[in-house]
């Protein structure tokens, strides 16, 4: 494929809300992104009487997460006085959009800036929206960077890490809804609103980071998104992808309750040790046992096994046969991912006919094995290409990427 120069909109604040200062110059904390428990606590600390807490928290929750309002003024069932008082103490700020890029295939990528951490650093994360004919998938991040070092993954080369808060995890969805025009008031005005009422029909935790190394915040962030009085997206439409943090997998099924995807990528420990170094700690047999033990598995609720196709590394016929053997007895589907190149990688994507042969063997064994179409490669939005984009690419890196994508 050819790389078409990205259409980059340096967003001059449209849709982005900065931390607000009150008249006294103090920063007003945002209520957007709080969990139910945190919201109640914030309102209690603010002085809302005990007997009203439940009702007020419920009202604000619905305005923030179901209607997506950006001003307390719009909360029409809250008294004028209380609206003014809330606006004096809090904001409804979202994550700040630094850039929005739109790929020639319609994929959108946002670079989002987080609030300062305890050292005053403002990290950035990436979120990607992938529109398809029958669905729209939002790929969200769970950490800044990743502590793991999978050798084929761009994020793995970025060492800087902090866990995202529940509000930052759910906040990515709120920003995407703003920009896509998915809130009820925006949909009312849309020329061609989606039949289901949603542009974002699915969420995958496949952006930057290892979600199971940020367990509690991912659980709470998912709960904000799945809450029936908020964004109200079924947990069956949310998929958590893990590189294989074995001790947390079964617990994730019990406590987070989303669909599960496993980044398998190899059929022998020798190869997987190289690709996913975490395999040295939790080898394939233990990983697959945890999958067998994942609560609620059935043919209607399968585990997705992700398998990145790397030329000459993991793409042989013998690999395909071993893969089928390994998955025996697990309600599974296989997602074959053509390797997405990034500047400086030593890997190449498998040839197309190799991928097809591989898929055929897996298919014939009864596993659905779609090959994931690379999306948004021109804006470095494809799987495994995310990295703090504040780091600009040099001309040489861009040329390398174009050359690699051309052969991919
Ligand atoms: N840390 C989690 C989720 C984020 S990565 C995990 O590893 O599962 C999401 C998916 O993208 C994983 O399957 C990952 O292995 C895959 N991926 C990473 N780099 C890639 C690349 N360069 N090309 C294609 N897929 C890649
Ligand atoms: Fe981290 Fe997943 Fe990339 Fe591995 S593939 S480095 S676990 S983000």
Short mmCIF file of C-alpha atoms and ligand atoms in Angstrom, two decimals:
data_model
loop_
_atom_site.label_atom_id
_atom_site.label_comp_id
_atom_site.label_asym_id
_atom_site.label_seq_id
_atom_site.Cartn_x
_atom_site.Cartn_y
_atom_site.Cartn_z
CA UNK A 1 0.00 0.00 0.00
CA UNK A 2 1.08 3.58 -0.40
CA UNK A 3 1.30 5.98 2.43
CA UNK A 4 -0.72 9.08 1.81
CA UNK A 5 0.33 12.12 3.82
CA UNK A 6 -1.86 12.35 6.86
CA UNK A 7 -4.47 15.03 7.15
CA UNK A 8 -3.48 16.51 10.41
CA UNK A 9 -5.75 18.92 12.15
CA UNK A 10 -3.97 20.66 14.92
CA UNK A 11 -7.13 21.21 16.79
CA UNK A 12 -7.29 24.81 17.92
CA UNK A 13 -9.25 23.73 20.94
CA UNK A 14 -12.43 22.76 19.19
CA UNK A 15 -13.96 20.22 21.51
CA UNK A 16 -11.03 20.42 23.87
CA UNK A 17 -11.54 21.87 27.26
CA UNK A 18 -8.61 23.00 29.29
CA UNK A 19 -8.40 22.88 33.07
CA UNK A 20 -10.52 25.76 34.18
CA UNK A 21 -9.61 28.43 36.65
CA UNK A 22 -12.18 30.17 38.83
CA UNK A 23 -12.06 33.92 39.36
CA UNK A 24 -9.54 33.42 42.13
CA UNK A 25 -7.30 31.57 39.66
CA UNK A 26 -7.64 28.21 41.43
CA UNK A 27 -8.13 25.17 39.22
CA UNK A 28 -11.60 23.68 39.45
CA UNK A 29 -11.48 19.88 39.44
CA UNK A 30 -13.48 18.19 36.73
CA UNK A 31 -16.34 15.88 37.69
CA UNK A 32 -16.12 14.15 34.30
CA UNK A 33 -14.40 10.80 34.67
CA UNK A 34 -15.36 10.21 38.30
CA UNK A 35 -16.78 6.83 39.24
CA UNK A 36 -20.13 6.73 41.03
CA UNK A 37 -18.40 6.35 44.38
CA UNK A 38 -16.02 9.25 43.67
CA UNK A 39 -18.83 11.47 42.42
CA UNK A 40 -20.87 10.94 45.58
CA UNK A 41 -17.81 11.65 47.67
CA UNK A 42 -17.08 14.87 45.75
CA UNK A 43 -20.66 16.05 46.22
CA UNK A 44 -20.63 15.13 49.89
CA UNK A 45 -17.38 17.06 50.44
CA UNK A 46 -18.95 19.97 48.56
CA UNK A 47 -21.74 20.04 51.14
CA UNK A 48 -24.72 18.38 49.44
CA UNK A 49 -26.92 17.13 52.33
CA UNK A 50 -26.82 13.38 52.98
CA UNK A 51 -30.50 12.84 52.09
CA UNK A 52 -30.01 14.44 48.65
CA UNK A 53 -26.72 12.79 47.76
CA UNK A 54 -28.08 9.80 45.91
CA UNK A 55 -30.49 11.86 43.85
CA UNK A 56 -27.96 14.60 43.00
CA UNK A 57 -25.23 12.13 42.09
CA UNK A 58 -27.74 10.33 39.85
CA UNK A 59 -28.72 13.58 38.11
CA UNK A 60 -25.15 14.64 37.47
CA UNK A 61 -24.20 11.14 36.34
CA UNK A 62 -26.89 11.13 33.68
CA UNK A 63 -26.05 14.62 32.45
CA UNK A 64 -22.36 13.83 32.18
CA UNK A 65 -22.37 10.30 30.82
CA UNK A 66 -25.73 9.92 29.12
CA UNK A 67 -26.29 13.41 27.71
CA UNK A 68 -22.66 14.50 27.52
CA UNK A 69 -23.31 18.10 28.54
CA UNK A 70 -20.30 20.37 28.84
CA UNK A 71 -21.89 23.08 30.98
CA UNK A 72 -23.67 22.97 34.35
CA UNK A 73 -26.13 25.46 32.82
CA UNK A 74 -27.58 22.65 30.70
CA UNK A 75 -28.53 20.53 33.72
CA UNK A 76 -32.10 21.68 33.65
CA UNK A 77 -33.46 19.55 36.48
CA UNK A 78 -30.93 21.02 38.91
CA UNK A 79 -31.90 24.33 40.55
CA UNK A 80 -30.32 27.50 39.20
CA UNK A 81 -28.57 28.22 42.50
CA UNK A 82 -27.05 24.78 42.75
CA UNK A 83 -25.93 24.89 39.11
CA UNK A 84 -24.12 28.15 39.78
CA UNK A 85 -22.56 26.82 42.97
CA UNK A 86 -21.37 23.66 41.22
CA UNK A 87 -19.92 25.69 38.36
CA UNK A 88 -17.97 27.75 40.90
CA UNK A 89 -16.40 24.68 42.45
CA UNK A 90 -16.09 22.17 39.62
CA UNK A 91 -15.63 21.95 35.88
CA UNK A 92 -16.86 19.45 33.28
CA UNK A 93 -13.52 19.39 31.47
CA UNK A 94 -12.59 16.50 29.20
CA UNK A 95 -9.17 15.18 28.30
CA UNK A 96 -7.48 17.79 26.16
CA UNK A 97 -7.27 17.04 22.45
CA UNK A 98 -3.81 17.90 21.12
CA UNK A 99 -4.32 16.67 17.57
CA UNK A 100 -6.94 14.83 15.58
CA UNK A 101 -5.80 12.96 12.49
CA UNK A 102 -8.07 11.42 9.89
CA UNK A 103 -6.72 8.63 7.70
CA UNK A 104 -7.54 8.30 4.04
CA UNK A 105 -9.58 5.21 5.07
CA UNK A 106 -11.68 7.14 7.61
CA UNK A 107 -9.82 5.95 10.70
CA UNK A 108 -9.40 8.73 13.22
CA UNK A 109 -6.67 9.09 15.79
CA UNK A 110 -6.61 11.50 18.68
CA UNK A 111 -3.57 12.50 20.66
CA UNK A 112 -4.85 13.38 24.11
CA UNK A 113 -3.03 15.24 26.85
CA UNK A 114 -3.57 14.17 30.44
CA UNK A 115 -3.74 16.37 33.51
CA UNK A 116 -0.35 16.88 35.21
CA UNK A 117 0.95 14.01 37.37
CA UNK A 118 2.53 14.55 40.79
CA UNK A 119 5.76 15.71 39.13
CA UNK A 120 3.87 18.15 36.94
CA UNK A 121 4.44 16.13 33.75
CA UNK A 122 1.60 16.11 31.23
CA UNK A 123 1.71 12.80 29.41
CA UNK A 124 -0.04 12.00 26.17
CA UNK A 125 -1.96 8.96 24.99
CA UNK A 126 -3.56 7.86 21.75
CA UNK A 127 -7.08 6.69 20.98
CA UNK A 128 -8.22 5.36 17.61
CA UNK A 129 -11.67 5.09 15.99
CA UNK A 130 -12.09 2.52 13.24
CA UNK A 131 -15.34 2.82 11.26
CA UNK A 132 -16.51 -0.29 9.41
CA UNK A 133 -19.67 -1.02 7.50
CA UNK A 134 -21.48 -2.81 10.32
CA UNK A 135 -19.72 -1.39 13.36
CA UNK A 136 -17.47 1.29 14.77
CA UNK A 137 -14.67 0.27 17.08
CA UNK A 138 -12.90 2.56 19.48
CA UNK A 139 -9.44 1.38 20.51
CA UNK A 140 -8.49 2.86 23.87
CA UNK A 141 -5.29 2.93 25.92
CA UNK A 142 -4.91 1.73 29.50
CA UNK A 143 -1.42 3.09 30.29
CA UNK A 144 1.01 5.70 29.06
CA UNK A 145 3.51 3.44 27.27
CA UNK A 146 3.90 -0.13 28.49
CA UNK A 147 6.25 -1.82 30.97
CA UNK A 148 6.40 -4.91 28.75
CA UNK A 149 8.74 -5.09 25.80
CA UNK A 150 7.16 -7.21 23.08
CA UNK A 151 9.76 -7.08 20.34
CA UNK A 152 7.34 -6.34 17.47
CA UNK A 153 5.37 -3.58 19.22
CA UNK A 154 6.11 0.11 18.93
CA UNK A 155 4.53 0.90 22.30
CA UNK A 156 6.95 -1.60 23.85
CA UNK A 157 9.87 0.65 22.90
CA UNK A 158 8.42 3.44 25.01
CA UNK A 159 9.49 2.96 28.59
CA UNK A 160 7.77 5.90 30.19
CA UNK A 161 4.75 4.58 32.01
CA UNK A 162 2.01 5.67 34.23
CA UNK A 163 -1.29 3.97 34.79
CA UNK A 164 -4.34 5.77 33.48
CA UNK A 165 -7.04 6.59 36.01
CA UNK A 166 -10.58 5.22 35.54
CA UNK A 167 -11.59 8.70 34.39
CA UNK A 168 -8.83 8.81 31.79
CA UNK A 169 -9.77 5.34 30.52
CA UNK A 170 -13.47 6.20 30.20
CA UNK A 171 -12.60 9.79 29.22
CA UNK A 172 -11.22 8.62 25.88
CA UNK A 173 -14.70 7.43 24.95
CA UNK A 174 -16.26 10.72 25.99
CA UNK A 175 -13.86 12.70 23.80
CA UNK A 176 -14.54 10.38 20.86
CA UNK A 177 -18.29 10.80 21.38
CA UNK A 178 -17.86 14.59 21.38
CA UNK A 179 -15.90 14.56 18.15
CA UNK A 180 -18.01 11.95 16.35
CA UNK A 181 -21.22 13.68 17.40
CA UNK A 182 -22.67 10.75 19.31
CA UNK A 183 -24.43 12.51 22.19
CA UNK A 184 -28.24 12.65 21.92
CA UNK A 185 -28.34 16.41 21.25
CA UNK A 186 -25.81 15.98 18.42
CA UNK A 187 -27.53 12.93 16.94
CA UNK A 188 -30.82 14.85 16.78
CA UNK A 189 -29.17 17.25 14.34
CA UNK A 190 -27.21 14.64 12.35
CA UNK A 191 -28.14 14.25 8.68
CA UNK A 192 -27.56 10.47 8.68
CA UNK A 193 -27.59 9.25 12.27
CA UNK A 194 -26.57 5.61 12.76
CA UNK A 195 -29.54 3.24 13.03
CA UNK A 196 -28.31 1.84 16.35
CA UNK A 197 -27.89 5.35 17.72
CA UNK A 198 -24.17 4.78 18.08
CA UNK A 199 -21.09 5.37 16.00
CA UNK A 200 -19.03 3.58 18.64
CA UNK A 201 -20.59 0.11 18.85
CA UNK A 202 -17.53 -1.68 20.27
CA UNK A 203 -14.61 -0.80 22.49
CA UNK A 204 -11.31 -2.65 22.55
CA UNK A 205 -8.60 -2.17 25.15
CA UNK A 206 -5.92 -2.62 22.52
CA UNK A 207 -4.25 0.76 22.54
CA UNK A 208 -1.19 1.57 24.59
CA UNK A 209 -0.48 -0.46 27.70
CA UNK A 210 -1.19 -3.77 29.38
CA UNK A 211 -4.68 -3.51 30.91
CA UNK A 212 -4.13 -6.28 33.45
CA UNK A 213 -1.21 -4.35 34.95
CA UNK A 214 -3.69 -1.58 35.70
CA UNK A 215 -6.43 -3.88 36.93
CA UNK A 216 -8.44 -1.75 39.36
CA UNK A 217 -8.53 1.34 37.17
CA UNK A 218 -9.49 -0.66 34.09
CA UNK A 219 -12.28 -2.34 36.08
CA UNK A 220 -13.60 1.03 37.32
CA UNK A 221 -13.23 2.68 33.90
CA UNK A 222 -15.15 -0.17 32.25
CA UNK A 223 -17.85 0.18 34.91
CA UNK A 224 -18.31 3.86 34.02
CA UNK A 225 -18.76 2.92 30.35
CA UNK A 226 -21.06 -0.05 30.95
CA UNK A 227 -23.30 1.74 33.47
CA UNK A 228 -26.91 1.55 32.22
CA UNK A 229 -27.57 5.19 33.09
CA UNK A 230 -24.49 6.47 31.30
CA UNK A 231 -22.80 5.51 28.04
CA UNK A 232 -24.47 2.14 28.60
CA UNK A 233 -22.31 -0.02 26.39
CA UNK A 234 -22.72 -3.73 27.08
CA UNK A 235 -19.64 -5.48 28.50
CA UNK A 236 -20.09 -8.00 25.71
CA UNK A 237 -19.12 -5.22 23.33
CA UNK A 238 -16.00 -4.34 25.28
CA UNK A 239 -12.89 -6.49 24.73
CA UNK A 240 -9.85 -6.52 26.95
CA UNK A 241 -6.65 -7.65 25.26
CA UNK A 242 -3.80 -9.02 27.34
CA UNK A 243 -0.32 -10.22 26.54
CA UNK A 244 -0.90 -12.97 29.11
CA UNK A 245 -0.79 -11.83 32.74
CA UNK A 246 -1.88 -15.28 33.87
CA UNK A 247 -2.69 -14.64 37.57
CA UNK A 248 -5.11 -11.85 36.63
CA UNK A 249 -7.00 -13.51 33.80
CA UNK A 250 -9.62 -15.45 35.74
CA UNK A 251 -10.03 -12.55 38.16
CA UNK A 252 -10.62 -10.27 35.16
CA UNK A 253 -13.46 -12.52 34.08
CA UNK A 254 -15.05 -12.30 37.53
CA UNK A 255 -14.46 -8.66 38.31
CA UNK A 256 -14.26 -6.84 34.97
CA UNK A 257 -16.48 -9.14 32.94
CA UNK A 258 -15.60 -8.00 29.43
CA UNK A 259 -14.80 -10.20 26.47
CA UNK A 260 -11.22 -11.45 26.45
CA UNK A 261 -8.52 -11.36 23.77
CA UNK A 262 -5.15 -13.03 24.22
CA UNK A 263 -2.06 -11.90 22.35
CA UNK A 264 -0.70 -15.36 21.61
CA UNK A 265 1.49 -14.72 18.53
CA UNK A 266 3.49 -17.97 18.73
CA UNK A 267 2.97 -21.69 19.14
CA UNK A 268 6.20 -22.62 20.93
CA UNK A 269 7.62 -21.16 24.11
CA UNK A 270 10.94 -20.61 22.35
CA UNK A 271 9.44 -18.22 19.80
CA UNK A 272 6.97 -16.66 22.23
CA UNK A 273 9.78 -15.91 24.69
CA UNK A 274 11.32 -13.76 21.97
CA UNK A 275 8.15 -12.03 20.85
CA UNK A 276 6.38 -11.61 24.18
CA UNK A 277 9.06 -11.73 26.90
CA UNK A 278 6.35 -12.09 29.57
CA UNK A 279 6.10 -15.67 28.30
CA UNK A 280 9.24 -16.52 30.30
CA UNK A 281 7.21 -15.88 33.42
CA UNK A 282 3.91 -17.32 32.22
CA UNK A 283 4.49 -19.91 29.49
CA UNK A 284 1.95 -20.99 26.88
CA UNK A 285 0.58 -24.01 28.79
CA UNK A 286 -0.22 -21.89 31.87
CA UNK A 287 -1.72 -19.15 29.71
CA UNK A 288 -4.03 -21.57 27.94
CA UNK A 289 -5.08 -23.16 31.23
CA UNK A 290 -6.11 -19.71 32.49
CA UNK A 291 -8.12 -19.32 29.28
CA UNK A 292 -9.88 -22.63 29.88
CA UNK A 293 -10.75 -21.38 33.37
CA UNK A 294 -12.09 -18.00 32.15
CA UNK A 295 -15.60 -17.64 33.58
CA UNK A 296 -18.63 -17.68 31.30
CA UNK A 297 -17.03 -19.18 28.20
CA UNK A 298 -19.35 -20.71 25.63
CA UNK A 299 -19.61 -20.94 21.88
CA UNK A 300 -21.49 -17.66 21.96
CA UNK A 301 -18.83 -16.14 24.17
CA UNK A 302 -15.42 -17.07 22.82
CA UNK A 303 -11.91 -15.92 23.54
CA UNK A 304 -10.18 -14.15 20.67
CA UNK A 305 -6.59 -15.23 20.07
CA UNK A 306 -4.56 -12.54 18.37
CA UNK A 307 -1.73 -13.69 16.16
CA UNK A 308 0.53 -11.17 14.46
CA UNK A 309 1.91 -12.50 11.18
CA UNK A 310 5.70 -12.11 11.08
CA UNK A 311 7.57 -13.26 8.02
CA UNK A 312 9.72 -16.32 8.69
CA UNK A 313 9.16 -16.10 12.44
CA UNK A 314 5.76 -17.60 13.32
CA UNK A 315 3.96 -18.06 10.01
CA UNK A 316 4.79 -21.63 8.89
CA UNK A 317 2.29 -24.38 8.10
CA UNK A 318 3.63 -26.22 11.16
CA UNK A 319 2.78 -23.17 13.27
CA UNK A 320 -0.78 -23.14 11.95
CA UNK A 321 -1.19 -26.83 12.79
CA UNK A 322 0.30 -26.38 16.27
CA UNK A 323 -2.00 -23.43 16.87
CA UNK A 324 -5.05 -25.55 16.12
CA UNK A 325 -3.80 -28.23 18.53
CA UNK A 326 -3.15 -25.72 21.29
CA UNK A 327 -6.64 -24.26 21.09
CA UNK A 328 -8.43 -27.61 21.27
CA UNK A 329 -11.28 -27.47 23.73
CA UNK A 330 -11.29 -23.69 24.13
CA UNK A 331 -14.24 -21.77 22.64
CA UNK A 332 -12.01 -19.60 20.49
CA UNK A 333 -11.69 -17.47 17.42
CA UNK A 334 -8.41 -16.46 15.87
CA UNK A 335 -7.59 -12.98 14.68
CA UNK A 336 -4.68 -12.91 12.28
CA UNK A 337 -3.04 -9.49 12.32
CA UNK A 338 -0.74 -8.51 9.46
CA UNK A 339 2.32 -7.00 11.13
CA UNK A 340 2.22 -3.21 11.05
CA UNK A 341 5.70 -1.81 10.57
CA UNK A 342 7.16 1.08 12.47
CA UNK A 343 10.42 2.98 12.08
CA UNK A 344 13.35 0.93 13.31
CA UNK A 345 11.63 -2.48 13.50
CA UNK A 346 13.53 -5.53 12.31
CA UNK A 347 10.37 -7.51 11.46
CA UNK A 348 8.48 -7.83 8.21
CA UNK A 349 4.89 -8.76 7.56
CA UNK A 350 4.26 -12.24 6.16
CA UNK A 351 3.45 -12.50 2.46
CA UNK A 352 -0.21 -12.43 1.59
CA UNK A 353 -0.39 -16.01 0.31
CA UNK A 354 1.35 -17.25 3.48
CA UNK A 355 -1.30 -15.50 5.57
CA UNK A 356 -4.05 -17.02 3.42
CA UNK A 357 -2.64 -20.54 3.76
CA UNK A 358 -2.30 -20.09 7.51
CA UNK A 359 -5.88 -18.83 7.77
CA UNK A 360 -7.16 -21.75 5.74
CA UNK A 361 -5.67 -24.34 8.10
CA UNK A 362 -7.09 -22.60 11.14
CA UNK A 363 -10.43 -22.22 9.39
CA UNK A 364 -10.63 -25.84 8.33
CA UNK A 365 -10.14 -26.84 11.96
CA UNK A 366 -13.37 -25.00 12.73
CA UNK A 367 -12.08 -21.68 14.06
CA UNK A 368 -13.17 -18.47 12.49
CA UNK A 369 -9.94 -16.74 11.53
CA UNK A 370 -10.49 -13.37 9.91
CA UNK A 371 -7.42 -11.48 8.81
CA UNK A 372 -7.56 -8.05 10.36
CA UNK A 373 -7.38 -5.38 7.67
CA UNK A 374 -4.75 -2.86 8.64
CA UNK A 375 -6.45 0.46 9.20
CA UNK A 376 -5.03 3.94 9.50
CA UNK A 377 -1.45 2.92 8.76
CA UNK A 378 -0.84 6.28 7.08
CA UNK A 379 -1.44 8.05 10.38
CA UNK A 380 0.36 5.39 12.44
CA UNK A 381 -2.95 4.36 13.97
CA UNK A 382 -2.77 0.62 13.25
CA UNK A 383 -2.31 -2.04 15.97
CA UNK A 384 1.01 -1.74 17.70
CA UNK A 385 1.97 1.53 16.04
CA UNK A 386 0.86 3.77 18.86
CA UNK A 387 3.46 5.64 20.73
CA UNK A 388 3.48 9.06 22.26
CA UNK A 389 3.02 10.97 19.04
CA UNK A 390 4.37 14.14 20.58
CA UNK A 391 7.60 12.63 19.41
CA UNK A 392 7.62 13.74 15.79
CA UNK A 393 8.96 11.49 13.08
CA UNK A 394 12.06 12.58 11.23
CA UNK A 395 11.97 12.69 7.42
CA UNK A 396 14.18 9.59 7.34
CA UNK A 397 11.79 7.70 9.66
CA UNK A 398 8.83 8.71 7.50
CA UNK A 399 10.60 7.40 4.40
CA UNK A 400 11.42 4.13 6.18
CA UNK A 401 7.82 3.74 7.22
CA UNK A 402 6.56 4.40 3.69
CA UNK A 403 8.98 1.82 2.30
CA UNK A 404 8.00 -0.77 4.92
CA UNK A 405 4.27 -0.19 4.47
CA UNK A 406 4.68 -0.53 0.70
CA UNK A 407 5.85 -4.09 1.13
CA UNK A 408 3.43 -4.92 3.96
N1 LIG B 1 -0.99 -4.92 25.84
C1 LIG B 1 -2.12 -5.58 25.34
C2 LIG B 1 -3.06 -4.68 24.54
C3 LIG B 1 -2.42 -3.69 23.61
S1 LIG B 1 -1.64 -4.31 22.16
C4 LIG B 1 -1.71 -6.78 24.52
O1 LIG B 1 -0.54 -6.92 24.23
O2 LIG B 1 -2.58 -7.58 24.21
C5 LIG B 1 -3.01 -4.75 21.09
C6 LIG B 1 -2.66 -5.81 20.04
O3 LIG B 1 -1.82 -5.27 19.01
C7 LIG B 1 -1.90 -6.99 20.63
O4 LIG B 1 -2.39 -8.20 20.13
C8 LIG B 1 -0.52 -6.72 20.13
O5 LIG B 1 0.26 -7.87 20.18
C9 LIG B 1 -0.78 -6.20 18.74
N2 LIG B 1 0.38 -5.55 18.13
C10 LIG B 1 1.39 -4.92 18.77
N3 LIG B 1 2.28 -4.44 17.85
C11 LIG B 1 1.83 -4.77 16.63
C12 LIG B 1 2.28 -4.51 15.30
N4 LIG B 1 3.37 -3.80 15.08
N5 LIG B 1 1.56 -5.00 14.27
C13 LIG B 1 0.41 -5.66 14.50
N6 LIG B 1 -0.09 -5.91 15.73
C14 LIG B 1 0.61 -5.48 16.79
FE1 LIG B 2 2.74 -3.80 25.80
FE2 LIG B 2 0.84 -5.10 24.41
FE3 LIG B 2 2.82 -3.76 23.13
FE4 LIG B 2 3.37 -6.02 24.45
S1 LIG B 2 2.03 -5.79 22.63
S2 LIG B 2 4.56 -4.10 24.52
S3 LIG B 2 2.00 -5.88 26.19
S4 LIG B 2 1.22 -2.86 24.44
#
